[in-house]
XYZ file of C-alpha atoms in Angstrom:
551
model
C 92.181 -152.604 45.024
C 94.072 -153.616 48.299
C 97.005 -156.136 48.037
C 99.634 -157.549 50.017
C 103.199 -156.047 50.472
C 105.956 -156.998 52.875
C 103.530 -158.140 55.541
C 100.513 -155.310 55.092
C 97.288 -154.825 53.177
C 97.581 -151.806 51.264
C 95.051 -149.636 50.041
C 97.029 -148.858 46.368
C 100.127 -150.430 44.471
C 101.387 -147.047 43.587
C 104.577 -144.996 45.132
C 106.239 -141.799 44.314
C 109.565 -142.343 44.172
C 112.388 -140.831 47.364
C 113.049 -136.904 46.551
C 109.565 -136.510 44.943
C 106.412 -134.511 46.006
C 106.703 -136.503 49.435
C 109.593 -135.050 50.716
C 108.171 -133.643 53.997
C 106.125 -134.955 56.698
C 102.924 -132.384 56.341
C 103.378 -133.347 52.318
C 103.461 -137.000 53.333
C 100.642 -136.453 55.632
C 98.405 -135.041 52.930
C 99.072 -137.774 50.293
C 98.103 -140.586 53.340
C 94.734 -138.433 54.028
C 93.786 -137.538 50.019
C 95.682 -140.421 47.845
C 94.588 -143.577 49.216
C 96.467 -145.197 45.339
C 99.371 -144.289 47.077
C 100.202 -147.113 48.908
C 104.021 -146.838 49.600
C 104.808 -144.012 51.381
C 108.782 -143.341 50.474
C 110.453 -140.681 52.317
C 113.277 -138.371 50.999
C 116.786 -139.964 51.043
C 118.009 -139.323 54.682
C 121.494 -139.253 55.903
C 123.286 -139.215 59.256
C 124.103 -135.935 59.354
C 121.991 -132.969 58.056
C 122.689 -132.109 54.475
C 122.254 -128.370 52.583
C 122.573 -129.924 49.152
C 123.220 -127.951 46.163
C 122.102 -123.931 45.490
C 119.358 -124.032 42.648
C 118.605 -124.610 39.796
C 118.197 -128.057 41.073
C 115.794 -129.344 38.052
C 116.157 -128.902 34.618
C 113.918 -129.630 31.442
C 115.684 -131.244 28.565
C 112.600 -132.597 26.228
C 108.948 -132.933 27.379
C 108.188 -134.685 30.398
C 111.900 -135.436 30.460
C 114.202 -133.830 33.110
C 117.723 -133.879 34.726
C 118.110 -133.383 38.530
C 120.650 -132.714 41.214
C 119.343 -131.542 44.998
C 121.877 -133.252 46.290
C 120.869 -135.560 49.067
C 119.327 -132.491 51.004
C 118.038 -133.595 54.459
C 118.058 -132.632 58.171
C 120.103 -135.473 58.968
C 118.340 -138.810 61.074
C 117.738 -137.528 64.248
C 115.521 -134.558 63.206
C 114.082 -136.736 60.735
C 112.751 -139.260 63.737
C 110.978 -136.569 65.239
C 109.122 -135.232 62.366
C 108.638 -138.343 61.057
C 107.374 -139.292 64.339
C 104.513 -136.973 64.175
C 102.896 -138.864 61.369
C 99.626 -140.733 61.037
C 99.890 -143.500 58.933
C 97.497 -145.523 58.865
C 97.361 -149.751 58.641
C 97.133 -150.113 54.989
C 100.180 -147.818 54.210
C 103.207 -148.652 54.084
C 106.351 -146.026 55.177
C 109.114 -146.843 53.458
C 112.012 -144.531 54.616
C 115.067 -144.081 52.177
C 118.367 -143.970 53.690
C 122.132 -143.388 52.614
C 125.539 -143.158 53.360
C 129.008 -143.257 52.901
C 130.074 -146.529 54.592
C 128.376 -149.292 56.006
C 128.521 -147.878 59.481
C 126.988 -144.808 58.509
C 123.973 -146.553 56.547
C 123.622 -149.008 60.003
C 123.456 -145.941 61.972
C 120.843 -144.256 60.131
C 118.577 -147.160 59.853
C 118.819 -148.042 63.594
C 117.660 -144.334 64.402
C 115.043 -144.183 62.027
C 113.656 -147.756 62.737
C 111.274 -146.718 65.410
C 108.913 -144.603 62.755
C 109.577 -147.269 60.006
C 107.735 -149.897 58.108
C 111.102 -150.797 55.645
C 113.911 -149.159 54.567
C 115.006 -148.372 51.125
C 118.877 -148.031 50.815
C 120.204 -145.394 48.163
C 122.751 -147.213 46.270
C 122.093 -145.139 43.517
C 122.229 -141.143 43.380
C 124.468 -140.717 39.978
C 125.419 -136.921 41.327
C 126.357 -136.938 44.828
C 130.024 -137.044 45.460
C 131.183 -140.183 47.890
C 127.437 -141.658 47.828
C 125.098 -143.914 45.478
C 125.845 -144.946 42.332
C 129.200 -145.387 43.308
C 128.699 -147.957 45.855
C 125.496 -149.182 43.780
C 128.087 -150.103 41.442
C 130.358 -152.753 43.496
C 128.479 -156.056 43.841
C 130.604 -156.356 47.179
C 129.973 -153.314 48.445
C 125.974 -153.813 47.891
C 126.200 -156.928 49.530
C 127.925 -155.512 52.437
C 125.332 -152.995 53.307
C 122.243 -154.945 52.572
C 123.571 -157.589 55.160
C 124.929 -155.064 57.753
C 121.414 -153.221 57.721
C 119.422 -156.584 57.616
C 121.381 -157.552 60.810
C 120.696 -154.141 62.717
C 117.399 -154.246 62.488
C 113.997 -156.235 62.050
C 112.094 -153.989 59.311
C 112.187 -155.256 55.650
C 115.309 -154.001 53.650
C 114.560 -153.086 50.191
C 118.274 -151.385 47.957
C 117.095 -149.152 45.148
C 119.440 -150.418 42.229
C 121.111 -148.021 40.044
C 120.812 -148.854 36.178
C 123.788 -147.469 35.538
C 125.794 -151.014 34.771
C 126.231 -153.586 32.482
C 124.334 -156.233 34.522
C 122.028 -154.907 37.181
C 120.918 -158.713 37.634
C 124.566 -159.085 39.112
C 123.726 -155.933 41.750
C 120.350 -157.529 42.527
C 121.350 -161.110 43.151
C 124.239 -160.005 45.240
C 121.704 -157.885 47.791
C 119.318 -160.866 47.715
C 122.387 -163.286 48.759
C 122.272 -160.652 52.233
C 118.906 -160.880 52.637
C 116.959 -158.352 51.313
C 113.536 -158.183 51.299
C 112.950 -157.037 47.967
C 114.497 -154.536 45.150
C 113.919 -151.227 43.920
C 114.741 -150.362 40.273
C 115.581 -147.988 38.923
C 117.056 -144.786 40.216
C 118.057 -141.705 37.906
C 120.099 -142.657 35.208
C 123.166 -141.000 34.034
C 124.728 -138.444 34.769
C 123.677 -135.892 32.526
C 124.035 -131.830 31.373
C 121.967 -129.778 30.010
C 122.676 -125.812 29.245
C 120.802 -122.486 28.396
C 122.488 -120.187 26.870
C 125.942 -121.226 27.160
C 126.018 -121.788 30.800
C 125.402 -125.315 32.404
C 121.605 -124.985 34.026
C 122.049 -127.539 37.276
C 124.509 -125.920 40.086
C 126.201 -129.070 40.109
C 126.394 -128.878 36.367
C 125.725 -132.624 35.945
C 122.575 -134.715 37.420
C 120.155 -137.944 37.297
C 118.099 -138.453 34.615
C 114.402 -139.581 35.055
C 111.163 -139.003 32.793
C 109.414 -140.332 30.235
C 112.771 -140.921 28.411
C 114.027 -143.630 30.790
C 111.112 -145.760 30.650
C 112.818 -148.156 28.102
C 115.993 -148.942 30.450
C 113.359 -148.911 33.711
C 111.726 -151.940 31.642
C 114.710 -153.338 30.549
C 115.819 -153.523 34.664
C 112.665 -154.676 36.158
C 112.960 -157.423 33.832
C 116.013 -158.342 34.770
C 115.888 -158.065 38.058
C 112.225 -160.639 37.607
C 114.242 -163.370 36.406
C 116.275 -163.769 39.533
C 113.532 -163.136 42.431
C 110.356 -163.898 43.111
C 110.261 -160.936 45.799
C 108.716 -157.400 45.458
C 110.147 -155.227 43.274
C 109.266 -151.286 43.256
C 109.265 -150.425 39.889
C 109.989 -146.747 38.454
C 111.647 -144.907 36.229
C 109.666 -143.478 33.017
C 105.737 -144.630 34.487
C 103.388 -141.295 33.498
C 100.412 -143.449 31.705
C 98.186 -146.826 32.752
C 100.079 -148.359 29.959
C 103.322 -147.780 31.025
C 102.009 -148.749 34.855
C 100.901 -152.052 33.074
C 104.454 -152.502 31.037
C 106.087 -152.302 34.358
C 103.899 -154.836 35.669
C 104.252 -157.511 33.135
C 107.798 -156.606 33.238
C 107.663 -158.017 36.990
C 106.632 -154.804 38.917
C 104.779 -155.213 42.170
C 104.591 -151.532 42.839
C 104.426 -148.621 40.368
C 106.443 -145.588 41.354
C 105.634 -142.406 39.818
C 107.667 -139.235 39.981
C 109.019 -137.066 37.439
C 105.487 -137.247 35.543
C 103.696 -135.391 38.415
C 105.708 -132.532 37.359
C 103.467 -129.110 37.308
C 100.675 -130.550 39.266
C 99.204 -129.373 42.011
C 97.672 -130.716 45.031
C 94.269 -130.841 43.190
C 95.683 -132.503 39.955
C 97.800 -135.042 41.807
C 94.120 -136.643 43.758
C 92.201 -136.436 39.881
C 95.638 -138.055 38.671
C 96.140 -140.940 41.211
C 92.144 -141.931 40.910
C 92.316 -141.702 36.964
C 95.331 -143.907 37.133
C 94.455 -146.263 39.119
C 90.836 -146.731 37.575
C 92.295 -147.018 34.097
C 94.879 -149.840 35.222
C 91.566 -151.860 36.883
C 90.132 -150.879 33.313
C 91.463 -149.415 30.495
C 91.105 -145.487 29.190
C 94.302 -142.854 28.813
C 93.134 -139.884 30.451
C 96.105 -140.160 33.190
C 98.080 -139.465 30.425
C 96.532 -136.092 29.143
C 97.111 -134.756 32.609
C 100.677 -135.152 32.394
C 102.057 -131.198 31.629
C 103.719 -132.174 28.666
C 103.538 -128.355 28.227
C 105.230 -127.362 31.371
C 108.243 -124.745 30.678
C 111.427 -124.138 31.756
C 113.065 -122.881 29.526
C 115.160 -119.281 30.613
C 114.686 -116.198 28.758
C 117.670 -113.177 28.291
C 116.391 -110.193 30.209
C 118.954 -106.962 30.464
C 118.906 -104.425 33.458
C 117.742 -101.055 32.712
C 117.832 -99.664 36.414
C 119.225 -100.783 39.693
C 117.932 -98.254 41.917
C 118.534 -98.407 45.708
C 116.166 -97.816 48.328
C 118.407 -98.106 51.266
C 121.491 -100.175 51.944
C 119.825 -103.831 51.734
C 116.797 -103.189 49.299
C 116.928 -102.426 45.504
C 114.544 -102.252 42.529
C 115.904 -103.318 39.756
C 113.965 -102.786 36.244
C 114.243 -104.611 33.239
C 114.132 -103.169 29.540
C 111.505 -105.897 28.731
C 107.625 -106.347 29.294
C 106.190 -110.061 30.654
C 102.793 -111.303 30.420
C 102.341 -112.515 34.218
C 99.187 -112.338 36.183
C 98.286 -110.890 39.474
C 100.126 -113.883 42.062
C 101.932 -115.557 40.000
C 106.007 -115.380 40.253
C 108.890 -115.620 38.129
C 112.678 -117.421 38.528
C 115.996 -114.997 38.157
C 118.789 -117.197 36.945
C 122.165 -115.757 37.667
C 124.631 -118.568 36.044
C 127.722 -119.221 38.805
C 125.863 -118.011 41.326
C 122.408 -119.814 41.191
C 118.764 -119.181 40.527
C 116.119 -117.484 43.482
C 112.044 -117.326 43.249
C 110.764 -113.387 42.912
C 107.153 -111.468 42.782
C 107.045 -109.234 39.913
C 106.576 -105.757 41.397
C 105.233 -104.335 37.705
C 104.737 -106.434 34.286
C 105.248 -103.316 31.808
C 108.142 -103.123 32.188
C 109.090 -106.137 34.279
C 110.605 -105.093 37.541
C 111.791 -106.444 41.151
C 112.032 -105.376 44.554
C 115.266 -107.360 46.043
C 116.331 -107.378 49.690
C 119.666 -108.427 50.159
C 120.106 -111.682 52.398
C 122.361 -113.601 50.916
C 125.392 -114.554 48.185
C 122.547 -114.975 45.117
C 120.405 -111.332 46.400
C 123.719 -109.827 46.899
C 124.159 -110.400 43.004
C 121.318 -108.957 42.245
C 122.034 -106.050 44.563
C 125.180 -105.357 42.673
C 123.661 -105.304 38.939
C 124.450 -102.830 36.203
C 122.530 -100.964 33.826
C 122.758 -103.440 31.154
C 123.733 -106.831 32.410
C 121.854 -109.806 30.992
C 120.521 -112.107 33.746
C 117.630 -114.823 32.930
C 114.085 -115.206 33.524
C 111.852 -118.509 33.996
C 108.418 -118.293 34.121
C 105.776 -117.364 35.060
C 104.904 -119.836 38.182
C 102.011 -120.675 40.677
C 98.472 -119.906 41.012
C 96.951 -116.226 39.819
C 94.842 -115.270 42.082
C 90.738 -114.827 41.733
C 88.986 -112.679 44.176
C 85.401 -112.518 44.052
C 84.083 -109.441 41.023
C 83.007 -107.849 44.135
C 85.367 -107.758 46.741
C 87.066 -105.019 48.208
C 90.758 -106.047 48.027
C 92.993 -105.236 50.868
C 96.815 -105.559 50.369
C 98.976 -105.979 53.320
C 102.749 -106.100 53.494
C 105.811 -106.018 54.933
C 109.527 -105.842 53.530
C 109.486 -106.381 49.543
C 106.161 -108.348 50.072
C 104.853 -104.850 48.036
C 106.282 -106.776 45.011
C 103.706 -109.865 45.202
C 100.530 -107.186 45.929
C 100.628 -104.103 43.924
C 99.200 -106.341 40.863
C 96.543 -107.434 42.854
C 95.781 -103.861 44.151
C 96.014 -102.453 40.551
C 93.923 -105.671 38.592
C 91.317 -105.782 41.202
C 91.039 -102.494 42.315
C 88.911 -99.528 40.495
C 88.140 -95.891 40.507
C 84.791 -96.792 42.081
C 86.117 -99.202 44.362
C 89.851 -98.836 44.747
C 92.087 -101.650 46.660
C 93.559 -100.808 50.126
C 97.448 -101.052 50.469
C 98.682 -101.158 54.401
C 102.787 -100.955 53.918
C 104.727 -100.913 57.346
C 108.744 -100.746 57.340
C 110.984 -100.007 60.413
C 111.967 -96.735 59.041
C 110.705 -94.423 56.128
C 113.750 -94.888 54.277
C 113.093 -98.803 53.586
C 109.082 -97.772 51.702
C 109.154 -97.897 48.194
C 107.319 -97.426 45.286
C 104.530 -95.756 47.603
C 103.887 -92.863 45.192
C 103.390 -95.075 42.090
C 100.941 -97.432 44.789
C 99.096 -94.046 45.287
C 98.098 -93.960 41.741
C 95.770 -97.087 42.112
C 95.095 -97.883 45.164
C 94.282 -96.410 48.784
C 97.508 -96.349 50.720
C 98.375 -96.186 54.264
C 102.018 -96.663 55.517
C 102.816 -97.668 58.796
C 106.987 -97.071 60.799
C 108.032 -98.698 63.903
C 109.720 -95.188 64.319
C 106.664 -93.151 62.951
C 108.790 -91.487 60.363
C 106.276 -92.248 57.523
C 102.590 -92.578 58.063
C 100.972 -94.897 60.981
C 103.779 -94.586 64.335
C 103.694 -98.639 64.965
C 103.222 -101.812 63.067
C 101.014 -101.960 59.907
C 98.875 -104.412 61.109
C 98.078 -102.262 64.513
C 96.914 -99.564 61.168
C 95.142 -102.491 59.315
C 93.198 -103.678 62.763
C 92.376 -99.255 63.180
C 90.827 -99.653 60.274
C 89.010 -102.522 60.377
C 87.218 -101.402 63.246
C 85.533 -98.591 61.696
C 83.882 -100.700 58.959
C 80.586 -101.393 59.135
C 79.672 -105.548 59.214
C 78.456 -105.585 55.287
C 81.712 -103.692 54.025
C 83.445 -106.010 56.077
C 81.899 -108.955 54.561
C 82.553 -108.046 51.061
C 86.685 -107.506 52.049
C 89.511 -110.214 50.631
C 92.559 -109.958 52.159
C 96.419 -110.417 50.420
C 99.071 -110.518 52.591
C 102.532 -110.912 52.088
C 105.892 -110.404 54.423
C 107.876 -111.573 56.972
C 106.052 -114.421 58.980
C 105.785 -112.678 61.807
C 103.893 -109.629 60.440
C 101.611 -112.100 58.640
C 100.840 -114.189 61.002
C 99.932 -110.768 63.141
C 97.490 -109.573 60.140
C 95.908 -113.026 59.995
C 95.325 -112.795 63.697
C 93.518 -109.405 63.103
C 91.397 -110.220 60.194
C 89.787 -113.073 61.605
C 88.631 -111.116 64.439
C 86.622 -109.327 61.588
C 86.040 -111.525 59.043
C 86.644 -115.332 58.282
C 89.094 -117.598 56.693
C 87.598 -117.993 53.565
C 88.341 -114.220 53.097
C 92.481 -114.587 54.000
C 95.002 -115.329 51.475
C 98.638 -114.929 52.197
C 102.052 -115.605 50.585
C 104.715 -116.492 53.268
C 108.595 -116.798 52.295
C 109.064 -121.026 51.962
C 112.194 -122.346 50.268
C 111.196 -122.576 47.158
C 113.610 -124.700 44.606
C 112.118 -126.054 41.398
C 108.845 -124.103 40.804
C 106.846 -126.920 39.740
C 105.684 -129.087 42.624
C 108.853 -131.799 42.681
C 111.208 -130.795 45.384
C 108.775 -130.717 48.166
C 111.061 -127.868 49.771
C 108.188 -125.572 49.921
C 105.823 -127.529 52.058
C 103.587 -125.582 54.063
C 102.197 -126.827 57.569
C 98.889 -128.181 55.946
C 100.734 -130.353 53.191
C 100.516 -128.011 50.053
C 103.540 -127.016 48.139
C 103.315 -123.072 47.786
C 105.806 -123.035 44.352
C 102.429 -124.810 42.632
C 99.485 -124.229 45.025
C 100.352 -120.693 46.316
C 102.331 -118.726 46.282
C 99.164 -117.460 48.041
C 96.990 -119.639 50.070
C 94.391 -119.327 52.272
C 95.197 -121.402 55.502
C 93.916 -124.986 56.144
C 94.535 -126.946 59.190
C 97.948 -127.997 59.720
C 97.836 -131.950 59.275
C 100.330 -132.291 62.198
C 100.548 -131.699 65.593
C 102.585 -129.384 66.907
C 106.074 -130.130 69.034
C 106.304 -128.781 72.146
């Protein structure tokens, strides 16, 4: 039902909280186009400067739909975030609220005078409880609030709106003293905390400590909106705890003019976050408590002990390493390796019985893994994403590139059969970097490809793949479904080659996005058409981008 906020109509009253699902502009762009609920638009926290954050594990699961954080103000600093932000559609009856911090007033003036061209209002982050020298910190200092909230009203015309942290003894104190400098309205709350959790001994976050939010905080998110109620008659954004129409409605009798939900939409993808914003926001014109049974109060993070059995080189960047157990994982789906001190990365399983990986070294956490011993206990999350489902009759070919083997010789070996086996195109540089070819051989078709000729096909795989496309006849090409993981490059090449034979429908491929928390939060994993590939993907057959492309 459309309402009034800060000068526009909107067509929803709910938000999802900065750092949450809408942390990129494609993401953004999809929840504007699908999620009409979703009135507020808020951006991830941006800074002056871009920011790395902290290595993963970034998110950690303490009780059910309960959950600490630290990313740690990642963001490409304000100038790159004009220009993507730039490129967005929003439409009159939404609302773009884009969250800023800093370190000094300066800094937060700065930031909001860049980004005021693509904004409706700015949120200021008073309140991250885990980055050193920002937030909560600041949040804290009724002085310091005021201070900012009047140097950022004065720089620019767009509504100012402080998110509040709810870690003090009077957060009525923090609110009046950013309404005394003019803000246009409050947010409440932010993350509370800090807190730890552990697995096995080790602390789970990087940063050891981090914000918590979930369904545990929705007493102290009540308590605050309250509060904050009795001393303002303008909007407050309320969040902190909201999964269910009857917490929505709590937070609106406490004094809520928008809902913001976050940590709830944990585990769901694109699909389940439309049927969740619509259920929602019919049961709060209504009544009912499905919204609540689609929360994934089952969702698991938990890490499991796995020990090394083999670390066996293939060439001087890329190992398999096998494990002494077994895991239950389907054909697409993915896994986490947690390494404590050094952090946690995303991998495809290369075999389930017994689990094993194919690791290229690229870095301090693959390097790690490179170095392994027979023996050594590392952990496992999982599994993650989407299996895949090819049609009962499809011919299934595999391609890839690199250790994209890993993520297709399930598919080749589930899908495949002796009647009609799968088709595996491999293509390295040089012979010496194919692996696991002879074990591929036992279930599949298998043609290699080397820049150098060395092993099979003298070129790239996907000048093979396109050779032998070309000698199918139209109904065997009809009945193909393509899997194709690698480098960008060389799948953007085999996309280009199997459209010329068959169509889009028929293309699924996993590319290499950052991925972070595994279950849809992070946002760090967009792809160009607004899906996040650690919960839709990891393969995905392409869409339209939702953006238009720079330059």
């Amino acid at each position: 039902m459309p309402f009034s906020f800060l000068g526009k109509t909107l067509s929803g009253c709910f938000t999802v909280p900065s750092g949450i699902v809408t942390t990129a502009p494609s993401i953004i762009q999809r929840v504007i186009r699908d999620m009409p609920e979703v009135g507020v638009i808020t951006t991830k926290s941006i800074g002056l400067e871009p920011r790395l954050g902290y290595r993963e594990p970034v998110y950690s699961q303490f009780a059910p739909g309960c959950f600490v954080n630290a990313v740690g103000l990642t963001n490409p600093g304000a100038q790159a975030s004009l220009e993507s932000l730039g490129q967005l559609r929003v439409p009159e009856d939404r609302f773009l609220l884009v969250s800023i911090f800093g370190g000094s007033v300066e800094e937060f003036v700065a930031v909001a005078k860049i980004l005021e061209p693509v904004a409706d209002g700015f949120e200021l982050n008073l309140s991250c409880p885990h980055a050193s020298g920002y937030g909560m910190a600041m949040g804290q200092d009724p002085k310091i609030v005021h201070d900012i909230v009047a140097a950022v009203k004065q720089a620019v015309s767009k509504p100012v709106i402080p998110k509040l942290t709810p870690n003090v003894t009077n957060i009525a104190e923090i609110g009046q003293a950013a309404l005394d400098a003019g803000a246009d309205g409050l947010c409440a709350i932010n993350t509370v905390g800090p807190g730890y959790t552990e697995a096995h001994g080790e602390p789970v976050l990087s940063n050891g400590v981090g914000g918590m939010s979930g369904k545990g905080v929705l007493p102290t998110a009540l308590k605050c909106i309250r509060e904050l109620r009795a001393i303002t008659d303008k909007p407050i954004i309320g969040c902190g705890g909201l999964s269910s129409a009857a917490d929505v409605k709590a937070a609106q009798h406490a004094g809520a003019t928008i809902a913001g939900v976050g940590s709830a939409l944990s585990g769901m993808d694109t699909e389940d976050l439309k049927h969740y914003f619509s259920t929602l926001n019919r049961e709060l014109q209504g009544s009912g408590s499905q919204a609540e049974t689609q929360i994934r109060y089952d969702l698991s993070m938990e890490f499991q002990p796995v020990t090394v059995a083999t670390n066996e080189a293939v060439c001087d960047d890329i190992t398999v390493v096998t494990f002494n157990e077994t895991m239950n994982i389907q054909a697409g789906e993915y896994v986490f390796i947690w390494i404590p001190g050094v952090g946690e990365k995303p991998f495809s399983c290369l075999t389930d019985s017994p689990l094993r990986l194919a690791v290229i070294n690229v870095g301090p956490f693959t390097e790690a893994c490179y170095q392994l011993e027979p023996g050594a206990t590392v952990y496992l999350r999982g599994p993650y994403g989407t299996p895949v489902m090819p049609p009962e009759d499809a011919d299934i070919i595999c391609v890839a590139g690199g250790t994209g083997l890993a993520a297709v010789y399930q598919i080749a070996r589930d899908f495949g059969s002796n009647e009609q086996p799968a088709h595996i195109f491999a293509g390295a540089r040089t012979a010496d970097r194919l692996y696991f070819i002879e074990d591929c051989k036992d279930i599949a078709q298998v043609t290699t490809a080397t820049d150098d000729g060395s092993s099979g096909f003298q070129g790239r795989v996907t000048d093979a793949l396109a050779e032998h496309l070309a000698k199918l006849t139209p109904e065997a090409l009809s009945k193909l479904w393509f899997y194709n993981c690698g480098p960008a490059p060389m799948i953007h090449a085999a996309e280009k080659v199997q459209r010329e034979y068959g169509s889009e429908q028929q293309i699924y491929s996993a590319i290499d996005y950052t991925t972070k928390c595994g279950v849809g939060i992070c946002g760090a994993c967009a792809s160009p058409d607004g899906r996040r590939i650690c919960i839709d993907g990891p393969f995905i057959n392409r869409e339209p981008d939702l953006l238009p492309k720079l330059g």
